[in-house]
CSV table of C-alpha atoms in Angstrom, one decimal:
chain,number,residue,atom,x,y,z
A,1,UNK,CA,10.4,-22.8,-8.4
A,2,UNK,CA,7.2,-21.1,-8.1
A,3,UNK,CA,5.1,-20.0,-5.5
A,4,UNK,CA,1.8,-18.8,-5.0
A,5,UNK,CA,-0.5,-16.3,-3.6
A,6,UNK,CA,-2.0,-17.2,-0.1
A,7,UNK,CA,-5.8,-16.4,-0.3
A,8,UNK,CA,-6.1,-13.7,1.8
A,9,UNK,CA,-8.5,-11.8,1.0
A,10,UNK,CA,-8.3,-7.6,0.3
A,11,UNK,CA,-11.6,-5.9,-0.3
A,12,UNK,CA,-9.7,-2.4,0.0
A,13,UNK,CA,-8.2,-3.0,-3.4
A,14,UNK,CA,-11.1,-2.8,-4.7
A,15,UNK,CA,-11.1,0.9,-5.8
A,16,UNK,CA,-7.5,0.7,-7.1
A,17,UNK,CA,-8.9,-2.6,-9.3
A,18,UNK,CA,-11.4,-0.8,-10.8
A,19,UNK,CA,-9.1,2.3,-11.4
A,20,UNK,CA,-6.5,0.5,-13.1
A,21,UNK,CA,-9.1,-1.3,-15.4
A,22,UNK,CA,-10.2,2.3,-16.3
A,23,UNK,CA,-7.3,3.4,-17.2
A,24,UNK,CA,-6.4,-0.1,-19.0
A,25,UNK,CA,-9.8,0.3,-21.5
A,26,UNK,CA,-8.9,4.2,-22.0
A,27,UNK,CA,-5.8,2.4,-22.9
A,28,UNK,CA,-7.0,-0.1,-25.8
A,29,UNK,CA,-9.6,2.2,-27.2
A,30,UNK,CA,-7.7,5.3,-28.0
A,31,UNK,CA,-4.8,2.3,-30.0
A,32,UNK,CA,-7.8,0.2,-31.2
A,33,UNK,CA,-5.9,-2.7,-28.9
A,34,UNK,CA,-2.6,-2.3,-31.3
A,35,UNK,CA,-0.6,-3.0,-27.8
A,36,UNK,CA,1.5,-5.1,-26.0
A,37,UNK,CA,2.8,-5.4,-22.0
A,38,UNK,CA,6.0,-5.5,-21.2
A,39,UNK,CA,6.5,-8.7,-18.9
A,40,UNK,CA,9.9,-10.0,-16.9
A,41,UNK,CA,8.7,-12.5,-14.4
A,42,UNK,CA,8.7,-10.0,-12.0
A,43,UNK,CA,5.9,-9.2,-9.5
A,44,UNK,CA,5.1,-5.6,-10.8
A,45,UNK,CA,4.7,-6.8,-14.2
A,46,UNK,CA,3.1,-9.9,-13.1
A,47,UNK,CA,0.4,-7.5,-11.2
A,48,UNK,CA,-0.3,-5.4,-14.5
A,49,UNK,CA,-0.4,-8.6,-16.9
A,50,UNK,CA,-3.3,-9.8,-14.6
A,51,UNK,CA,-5.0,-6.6,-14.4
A,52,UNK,CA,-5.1,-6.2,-18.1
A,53,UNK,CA,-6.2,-9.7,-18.6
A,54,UNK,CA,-9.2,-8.9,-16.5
A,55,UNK,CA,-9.7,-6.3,-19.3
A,56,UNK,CA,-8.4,-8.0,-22.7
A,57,UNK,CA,-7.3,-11.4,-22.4
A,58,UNK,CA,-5.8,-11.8,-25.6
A,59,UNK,CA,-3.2,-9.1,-24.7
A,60,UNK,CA,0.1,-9.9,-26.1
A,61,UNK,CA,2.9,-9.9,-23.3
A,62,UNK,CA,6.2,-9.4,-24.5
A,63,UNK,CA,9.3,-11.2,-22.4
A,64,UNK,CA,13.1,-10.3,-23.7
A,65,UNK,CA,14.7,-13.3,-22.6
A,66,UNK,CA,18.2,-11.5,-22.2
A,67,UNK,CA,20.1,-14.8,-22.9
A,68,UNK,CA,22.6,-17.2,-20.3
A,69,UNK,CA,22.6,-16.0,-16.5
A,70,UNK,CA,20.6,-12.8,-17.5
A,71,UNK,CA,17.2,-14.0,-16.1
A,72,UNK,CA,16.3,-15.5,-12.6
A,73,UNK,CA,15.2,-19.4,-13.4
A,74,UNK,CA,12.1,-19.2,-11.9
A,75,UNK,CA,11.2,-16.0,-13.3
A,76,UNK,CA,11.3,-18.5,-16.9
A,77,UNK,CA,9.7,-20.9,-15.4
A,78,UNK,CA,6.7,-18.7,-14.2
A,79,UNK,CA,6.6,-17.2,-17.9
A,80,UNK,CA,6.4,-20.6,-19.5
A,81,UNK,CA,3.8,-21.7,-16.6
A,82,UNK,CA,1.8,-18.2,-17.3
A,83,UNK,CA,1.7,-19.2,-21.3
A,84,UNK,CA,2.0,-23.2,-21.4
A,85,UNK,CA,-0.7,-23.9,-18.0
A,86,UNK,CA,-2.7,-20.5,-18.5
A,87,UNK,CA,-2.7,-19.7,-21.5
A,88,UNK,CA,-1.7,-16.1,-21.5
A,89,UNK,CA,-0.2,-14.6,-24.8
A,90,UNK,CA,3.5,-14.5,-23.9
A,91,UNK,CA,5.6,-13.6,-26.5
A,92,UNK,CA,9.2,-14.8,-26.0
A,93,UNK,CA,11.9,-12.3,-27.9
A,94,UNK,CA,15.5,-13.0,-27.8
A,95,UNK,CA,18.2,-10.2,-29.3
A,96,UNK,CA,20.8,-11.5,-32.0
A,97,UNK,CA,23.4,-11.6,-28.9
A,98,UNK,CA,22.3,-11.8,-25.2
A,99,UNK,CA,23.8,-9.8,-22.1
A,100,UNK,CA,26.6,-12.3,-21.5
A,101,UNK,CA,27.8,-11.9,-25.1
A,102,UNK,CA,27.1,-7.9,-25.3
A,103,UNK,CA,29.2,-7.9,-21.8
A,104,UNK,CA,32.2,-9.8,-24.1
A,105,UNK,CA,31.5,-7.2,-27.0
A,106,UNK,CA,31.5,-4.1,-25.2
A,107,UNK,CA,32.7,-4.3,-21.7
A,108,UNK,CA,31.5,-4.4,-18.2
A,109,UNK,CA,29.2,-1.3,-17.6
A,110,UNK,CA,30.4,-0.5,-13.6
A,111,UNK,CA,29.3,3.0,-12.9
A,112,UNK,CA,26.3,4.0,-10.5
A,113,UNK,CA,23.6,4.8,-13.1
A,114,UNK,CA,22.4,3.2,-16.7
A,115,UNK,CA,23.0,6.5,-17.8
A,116,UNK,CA,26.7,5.8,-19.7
A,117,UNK,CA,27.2,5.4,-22.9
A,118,UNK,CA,28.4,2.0,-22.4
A,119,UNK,CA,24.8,1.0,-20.6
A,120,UNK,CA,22.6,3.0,-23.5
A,121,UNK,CA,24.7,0.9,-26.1
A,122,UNK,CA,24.0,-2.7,-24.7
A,123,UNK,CA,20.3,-1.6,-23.8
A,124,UNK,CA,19.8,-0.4,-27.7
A,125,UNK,CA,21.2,-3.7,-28.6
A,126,UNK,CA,19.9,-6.4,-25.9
A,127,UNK,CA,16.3,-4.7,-26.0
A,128,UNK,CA,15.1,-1.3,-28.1
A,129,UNK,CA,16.5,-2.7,-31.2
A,130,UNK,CA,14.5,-5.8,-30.6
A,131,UNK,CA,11.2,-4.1,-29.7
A,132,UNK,CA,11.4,-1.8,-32.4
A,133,UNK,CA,11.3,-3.8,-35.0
A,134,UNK,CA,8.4,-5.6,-32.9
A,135,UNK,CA,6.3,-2.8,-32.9
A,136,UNK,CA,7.2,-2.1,-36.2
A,137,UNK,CA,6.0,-5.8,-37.4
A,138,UNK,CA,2.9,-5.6,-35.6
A,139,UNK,CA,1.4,-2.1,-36.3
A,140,UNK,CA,1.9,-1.0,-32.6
A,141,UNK,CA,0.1,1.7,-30.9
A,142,UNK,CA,1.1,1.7,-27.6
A,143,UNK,CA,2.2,-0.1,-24.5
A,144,UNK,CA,2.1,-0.8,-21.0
A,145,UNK,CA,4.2,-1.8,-17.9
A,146,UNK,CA,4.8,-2.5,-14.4
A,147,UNK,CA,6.2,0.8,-13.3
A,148,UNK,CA,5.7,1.9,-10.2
A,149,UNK,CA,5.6,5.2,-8.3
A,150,UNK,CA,7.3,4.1,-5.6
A,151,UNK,CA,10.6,2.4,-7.1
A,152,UNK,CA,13.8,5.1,-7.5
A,153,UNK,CA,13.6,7.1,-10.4
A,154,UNK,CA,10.2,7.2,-11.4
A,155,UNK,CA,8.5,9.3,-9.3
A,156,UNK,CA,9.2,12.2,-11.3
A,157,UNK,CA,7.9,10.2,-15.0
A,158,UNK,CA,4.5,9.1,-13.4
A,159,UNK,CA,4.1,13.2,-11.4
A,160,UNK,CA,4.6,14.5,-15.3
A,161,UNK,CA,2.9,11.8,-17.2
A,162,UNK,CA,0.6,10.3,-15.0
A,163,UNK,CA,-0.9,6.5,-15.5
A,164,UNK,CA,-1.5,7.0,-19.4
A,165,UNK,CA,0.0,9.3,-21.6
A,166,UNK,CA,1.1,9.8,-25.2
A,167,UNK,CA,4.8,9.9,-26.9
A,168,UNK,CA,6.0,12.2,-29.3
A,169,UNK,CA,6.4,9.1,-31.2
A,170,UNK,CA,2.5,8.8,-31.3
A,171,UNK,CA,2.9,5.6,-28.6
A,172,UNK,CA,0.6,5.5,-25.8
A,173,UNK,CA,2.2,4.1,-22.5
A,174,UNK,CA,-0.2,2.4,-19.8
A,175,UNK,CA,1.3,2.5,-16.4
A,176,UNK,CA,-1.8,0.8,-14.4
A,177,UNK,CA,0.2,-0.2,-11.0
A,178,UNK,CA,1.9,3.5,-11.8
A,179,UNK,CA,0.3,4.4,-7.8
A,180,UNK,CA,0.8,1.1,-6.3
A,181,UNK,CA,2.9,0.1,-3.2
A,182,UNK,CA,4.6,-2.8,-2.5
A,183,UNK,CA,2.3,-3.9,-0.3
A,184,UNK,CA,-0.4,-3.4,-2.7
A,185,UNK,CA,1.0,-5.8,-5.2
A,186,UNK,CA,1.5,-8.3,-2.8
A,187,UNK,CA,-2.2,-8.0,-1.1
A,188,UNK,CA,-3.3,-8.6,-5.2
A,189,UNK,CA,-1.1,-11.4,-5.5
A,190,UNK,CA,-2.4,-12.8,-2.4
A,191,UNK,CA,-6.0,-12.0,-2.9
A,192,UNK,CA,-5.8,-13.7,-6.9
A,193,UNK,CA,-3.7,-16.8,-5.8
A,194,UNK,CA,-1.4,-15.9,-8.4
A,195,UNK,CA,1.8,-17.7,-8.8
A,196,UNK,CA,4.9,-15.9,-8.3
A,197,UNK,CA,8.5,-16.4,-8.8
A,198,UNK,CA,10.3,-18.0,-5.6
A,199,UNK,CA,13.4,-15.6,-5.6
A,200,UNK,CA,11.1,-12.7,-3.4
A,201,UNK,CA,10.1,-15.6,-0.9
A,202,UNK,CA,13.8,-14.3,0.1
A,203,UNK,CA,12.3,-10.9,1.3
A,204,UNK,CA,8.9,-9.6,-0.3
A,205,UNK,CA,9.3,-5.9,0.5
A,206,UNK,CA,13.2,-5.7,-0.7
A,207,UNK,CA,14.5,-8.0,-3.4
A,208,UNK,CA,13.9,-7.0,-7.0
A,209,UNK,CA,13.8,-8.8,-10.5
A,210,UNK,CA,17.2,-7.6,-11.6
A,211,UNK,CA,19.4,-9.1,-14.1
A,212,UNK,CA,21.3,-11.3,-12.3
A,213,UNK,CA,24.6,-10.7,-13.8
A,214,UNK,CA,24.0,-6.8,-14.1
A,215,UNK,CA,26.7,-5.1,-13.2
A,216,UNK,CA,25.7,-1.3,-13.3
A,217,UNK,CA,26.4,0.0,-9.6
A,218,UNK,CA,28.5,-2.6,-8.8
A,219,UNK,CA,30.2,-0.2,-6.1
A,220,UNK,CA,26.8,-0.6,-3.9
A,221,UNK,CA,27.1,-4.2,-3.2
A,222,UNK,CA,25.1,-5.9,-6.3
A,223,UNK,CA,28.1,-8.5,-7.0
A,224,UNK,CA,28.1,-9.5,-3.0
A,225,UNK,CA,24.6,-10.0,-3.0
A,226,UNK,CA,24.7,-12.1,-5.9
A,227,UNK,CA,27.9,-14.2,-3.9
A,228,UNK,CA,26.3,-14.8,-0.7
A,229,UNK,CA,23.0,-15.7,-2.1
A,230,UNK,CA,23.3,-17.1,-5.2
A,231,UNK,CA,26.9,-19.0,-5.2
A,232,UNK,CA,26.6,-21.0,-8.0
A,233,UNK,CA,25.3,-17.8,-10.6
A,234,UNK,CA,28.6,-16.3,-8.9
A,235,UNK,CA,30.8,-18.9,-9.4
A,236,UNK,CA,30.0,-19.3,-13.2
A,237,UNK,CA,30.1,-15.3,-13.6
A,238,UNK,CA,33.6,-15.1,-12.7
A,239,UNK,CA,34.5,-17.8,-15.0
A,240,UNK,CA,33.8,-15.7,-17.5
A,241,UNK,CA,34.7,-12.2,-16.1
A,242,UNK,CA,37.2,-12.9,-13.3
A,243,UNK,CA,37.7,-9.2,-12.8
A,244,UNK,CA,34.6,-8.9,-11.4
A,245,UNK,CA,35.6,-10.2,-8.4
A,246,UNK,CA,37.1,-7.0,-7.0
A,247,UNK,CA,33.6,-5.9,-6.5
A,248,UNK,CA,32.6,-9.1,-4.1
């Protein structure tokens, strides 16, 4: 299901707008618009993808669909809605094997960080592998995303790299919601009656577009969040990983 933004007006974005459209053209000109966004459904990503439509419409938005029980329905059906009703340039990419299958190939990844070699080896596979050979296809300068400031583990990137900065791989990344708070993207999804996926009418300040099925701090409650709120993406989980149970 979707849902959309209220209405309500917030004339004390204005600044931060105009700030992250700044940064978005310094952005295209110094890659000649050789770029992409990295879009998920979710409302941080949903925030930039509107932001740099304001700037270049024709942006190309790249979606991994991670594959069966990886992705929230309704974040797919806002992506489709975004491309099919709006017309925005989503560009769907789906890995040789999705998350469910990677989880059968390698093994449940259980600890408290992505930092394992276990987690590295399914992310190179389920999305790097994918989007380099994207950017290799398309001549790719740079890109942007929905990172945030404020979310855990990335306060440090954005204090050293700031809102646009430039690889040792000659990339240039575009973080324009980089100073944003929560509130923030919700006062811009408001004020541009954008739609949104239902899954944060749950809790707008706390509930994040995760993987579903991700299982990487499984210890801090993920899998019984994922039982008591979503019983039949449960249910069909431990059909296939019964193990997982343990952690519920």
């Amino acid at each position: 299901m979707l849902s959309w933004g209220t209405g309500l007006v917030a004339p004390w974005l204005r600044p931060k707008i105009k700030r992250a459209q700044s940064v978005i053209a310094d952005w295209l000109e110094r890659t000649n618009s050789r770029v992409y966004l990295s879009i998920s459904g979710g409302k941080d990503s949903l925030v930039a993808a509107s932001l740099i439509q304001s700037v270049y419409p024709q942006c190309p938005m790249v979606w991994i669909n991670q594959g069966h029980l990886a992705e929230w329905e309704d974040c797919i059906e806002l992506l489709y809605f975004l491309r099919d009703e709006w017309g925005w340039n989503i560009v769907e990419l789906c890995p040789p094997r999705g998350l469910l299958q990677l989880y059968k190939d390698i093994g449940l990844p259980l600890e408290g960080t992505m930092n394992t070699s276990q987690d590295k080896l399914i992310n190179q596979k389920l999305m790097y592998n994918v989007l380099n050979e994207y950017q290799e296809l398309n001549d790719i300068q740079g890109y942007a995303w929905g990172l945030r400031k404020e979310s855990k583990g990335r306060a440090m990137y954005l204090k050293c790299h700031g809102e646009l900065y430039q690889k040792k791989d000659g990339l240039w990344i575009c973080s324009p919601v980089g100073y944003w708070k929560t509130e923030h993207i919700w006062q811009y999804i408001d004020s541009q009656k954008l739609p949104y996926a239902s899954i944060y009418d749950r809790d707008r300040m706390t509930v994040r577009n995760g993987c579903p099925i991700g299982t990487t701090g499984a210890n801090w409650g993920r899998i019984a969040d994922l039982k008591i709120n979503y019983p039949e993406l449960y249910q069909e989980f431990i059909y296939y990983f019964p193990e997982i149970q343990s952690y519920s």
